[in-house]
Amino acid sequence: GAVVSQHPSWVICKSGTSVKIECRSLDFQATTMFWYRQFPKQSLMLMATSNEGSKATYEQGVEKDKFLINHASLTLSTLTVTSAHPEDSSFYICSARSPWNTEAFFGQGTRLTVV
Amino acid sequence: GQNIDQPTEMTATEGAIVQINCTYQTSGFNGLFWYQQHAGEAPTFLSYNVLDGLEEKGRFSSFLSRSKGYSYLLLKELQMKDSASYLCAVRDSNYQLIWGAGTKLIIKP
């Protein structure tokens, strides 16, 4: 199956700083990538849909100025959490739609802790 | 609205069989997925159903009935490593994945 690589796996940052998370499709071109957030013992919550070369589509309640998404190429999407606060601490996961439109492939996830 | 229902938690014994049900109400249907997620890790793909019937893959099988809006994941010969959350997701008419809350499966020796 296709491989999606997410980096970093975990990050600890100070409140007020920004953190960038990268999501790369290694062996296929992902025209669409998805960013999720998952709080402990809860299911995945879609934050935004990222389309290559265009602005991301954010879900209701997700602040687009706080969670900046860039999808500059067919293999890379980035999520930047700006001015992070402790309540932003969560597990962030990206996924990419497969070229043959069956399963979605997930990155390894990024555990963000804001102190 | 769109809705995916699955049990919150299930317990089963090592070596036994367990069936995890999923019912859905979505705007359109373009496939149903089952994912396994161990604590602290990203989900991993288990199965995909788009037509009615049973799909078998080793110890895992998945069944779909589109007319009933129903699916189940069947796990046979349970192993301790099968302890995880199992997520049901439906792709709607906009090709968006709608996720269930997940079923935490606890395997006891």
mmCIF file of N, CA and C in Angstrom, chain A residues 2-6 22-33 71 73-77 94-99 105-107:
data_model
loop_
_atom_site.group_PDB
_atom_site.id
_atom_site.type_symbol
_atom_site.label_atom_id
_atom_site.label_comp_id
_atom_site.label_asym_id
_atom_site.label_seq_id
_atom_site.Cartn_x
_atom_site.Cartn_y
_atom_site.Cartn_z
ATOM 1 N N ALA A 2 0.206 2.373 -0.226
ATOM 2 C CA ALA A 2 0.904 3.642 -0.263
ATOM 3 C C ALA A 2 1.379 4.043 1.136
ATOM 4 N N VAL A 3 2.407 4.875 1.167
ATOM 5 C CA VAL A 3 3.014 5.284 2.432
ATOM 6 C C VAL A 3 2.871 6.784 2.627
ATOM 7 N N VAL A 4 2.419 7.138 3.812
ATOM 8 C CA VAL A 4 2.332 8.542 4.197
ATOM 9 C C VAL A 4 3.214 8.736 5.422
ATOM 10 N N SER A 5 4.114 9.685 5.341
ATOM 11 C CA SER A 5 5.045 9.939 6.433
ATOM 12 C C SER A 5 4.721 11.268 7.092
ATOM 13 N N GLN A 6 4.620 11.245 8.404
ATOM 14 C CA GLN A 6 4.305 12.455 9.162
ATOM 15 C C GLN A 6 5.452 12.749 10.122
ATOM 16 N N GLU A 22 4.605 18.185 9.320
ATOM 17 C CA GLU A 22 4.662 17.863 7.898
ATOM 18 C C GLU A 22 4.011 16.515 7.607
ATOM 19 N N CYS A 23 3.385 16.432 6.458
ATOM 20 C CA CYS A 23 2.759 15.194 6.009
ATOM 21 C C CYS A 23 3.157 14.976 4.557
ATOM 22 N N ARG A 24 3.840 13.870 4.297
ATOM 23 C CA ARG A 24 4.325 13.591 2.949
ATOM 24 C C ARG A 24 3.782 12.258 2.444
ATOM 25 N N SER A 25 3.343 12.242 1.215
ATOM 26 C CA SER A 25 3.018 10.980 0.555
ATOM 27 C C SER A 25 4.280 10.553 -0.184
ATOM 28 N N LEU A 26 4.784 9.374 0.159
ATOM 29 C CA LEU A 26 6.116 8.983 -0.303
ATOM 30 C C LEU A 26 6.118 8.332 -1.678
ATOM 31 N N ASP A 27 5.064 7.656 -2.025
ATOM 32 C CA ASP A 27 5.123 6.918 -3.288
ATOM 33 C C ASP A 27 3.882 7.123 -4.147
ATOM 34 N N PHE A 28 3.153 8.190 -3.879
ATOM 35 C CA PHE A 28 2.042 8.527 -4.755
ATOM 36 C C PHE A 28 1.752 10.019 -4.625
ATOM 37 N N GLN A 29 1.067 10.542 -5.590
ATOM 38 C CA GLN A 29 0.708 11.955 -5.574
ATOM 39 C C GLN A 29 -0.661 12.121 -4.921
ATOM 40 N N ALA A 30 -0.675 12.871 -3.856
ATOM 41 C CA ALA A 30 -1.902 13.057 -3.090
ATOM 42 C C ALA A 30 -2.497 14.425 -3.382
ATOM 43 N N THR A 31 -3.480 14.459 -4.232
ATOM 44 C CA THR A 31 -4.110 15.740 -4.536
ATOM 45 C C THR A 31 -4.914 16.258 -3.336
ATOM 46 N N THR A 32 -5.324 15.338 -2.482
ATOM 47 C CA THR A 32 -6.098 15.732 -1.304
ATOM 48 C C THR A 32 -5.531 15.081 -0.053
ATOM 49 N N MET A 33 -5.297 15.897 0.951
ATOM 50 C CA MET A 33 -4.868 15.391 2.257
ATOM 51 C C MET A 33 -5.821 15.913 3.324
ATOM 52 N N HIS A 71 -0.563 23.298 1.217
ATOM 53 C CA HIS A 71 -0.433 22.088 0.399
ATOM 54 C C HIS A 71 0.196 22.524 -0.913
ATOM 55 N N SER A 73 2.609 21.178 -2.767
ATOM 56 C CA SER A 73 2.965 20.218 -3.810
ATOM 57 C C SER A 73 2.084 18.985 -3.673
ATOM 58 N N LEU A 74 2.198 18.099 -4.638
ATOM 59 C CA LEU A 74 1.366 16.897 -4.646
ATOM 60 C C LEU A 74 1.799 15.867 -3.610
ATOM 61 N N THR A 75 2.929 16.127 -2.945
ATOM 62 C CA THR A 75 3.410 15.149 -1.973
ATOM 63 C C THR A 75 3.608 15.729 -0.580
ATOM 64 N N LEU A 76 3.287 16.990 -0.384
ATOM 65 C CA LEU A 76 3.551 17.599 0.918
ATOM 66 C C LEU A 76 2.435 18.541 1.336
ATOM 67 N N SER A 77 1.950 18.318 2.552
ATOM 68 C CA SER A 77 1.033 19.245 3.186
ATOM 69 C C SER A 77 1.575 19.530 4.579
ATOM 70 N N CYS A 94 -2.492 13.096 9.879
ATOM 71 C CA CYS A 94 -2.834 13.441 8.507
ATOM 72 C C CYS A 94 -3.155 12.158 7.742
ATOM 73 N N SER A 95 -3.924 12.303 6.716
ATOM 74 C CA SER A 95 -4.155 11.169 5.821
ATOM 75 C C SER A 95 -4.242 11.680 4.401
ATOM 76 N N ALA A 96 -3.964 10.796 3.483
ATOM 77 C CA ALA A 96 -3.996 11.154 2.067
ATOM 78 C C ALA A 96 -4.898 10.172 1.343
ATOM 79 N N ARG A 97 -5.688 10.721 0.460
ATOM 80 C CA ARG A 97 -6.571 9.863 -0.333
ATOM 81 C C ARG A 97 -5.737 9.112 -1.350
ATOM 82 N N SER A 98 -5.975 7.817 -1.452
ATOM 83 C CA SER A 98 -5.197 7.021 -2.388
ATOM 84 C C SER A 98 -5.574 7.366 -3.815
ATOM 85 N N PRO A 99 -4.666 7.178 -4.728
ATOM 86 C CA PRO A 99 -4.941 7.511 -6.132
ATOM 87 C C PRO A 99 -6.074 6.682 -6.715
ATOM 88 N N PHE A 105 -4.792 6.631 3.495
ATOM 89 C CA PHE A 105 -3.558 6.220 4.156
ATOM 90 C C PHE A 105 -3.179 7.275 5.190
ATOM 91 N N PHE A 106 -2.814 6.814 6.366
ATOM 92 C CA PHE A 106 -2.541 7.717 7.470
ATOM 93 C C PHE A 106 -1.055 7.854 7.729
ATOM 94 N N GLY A 107 -0.697 9.065 8.142
ATOM 95 C CA GLY A 107 0.631 9.253 8.687
ATOM 96 C C GLY A 107 0.679 8.667 10.091
#
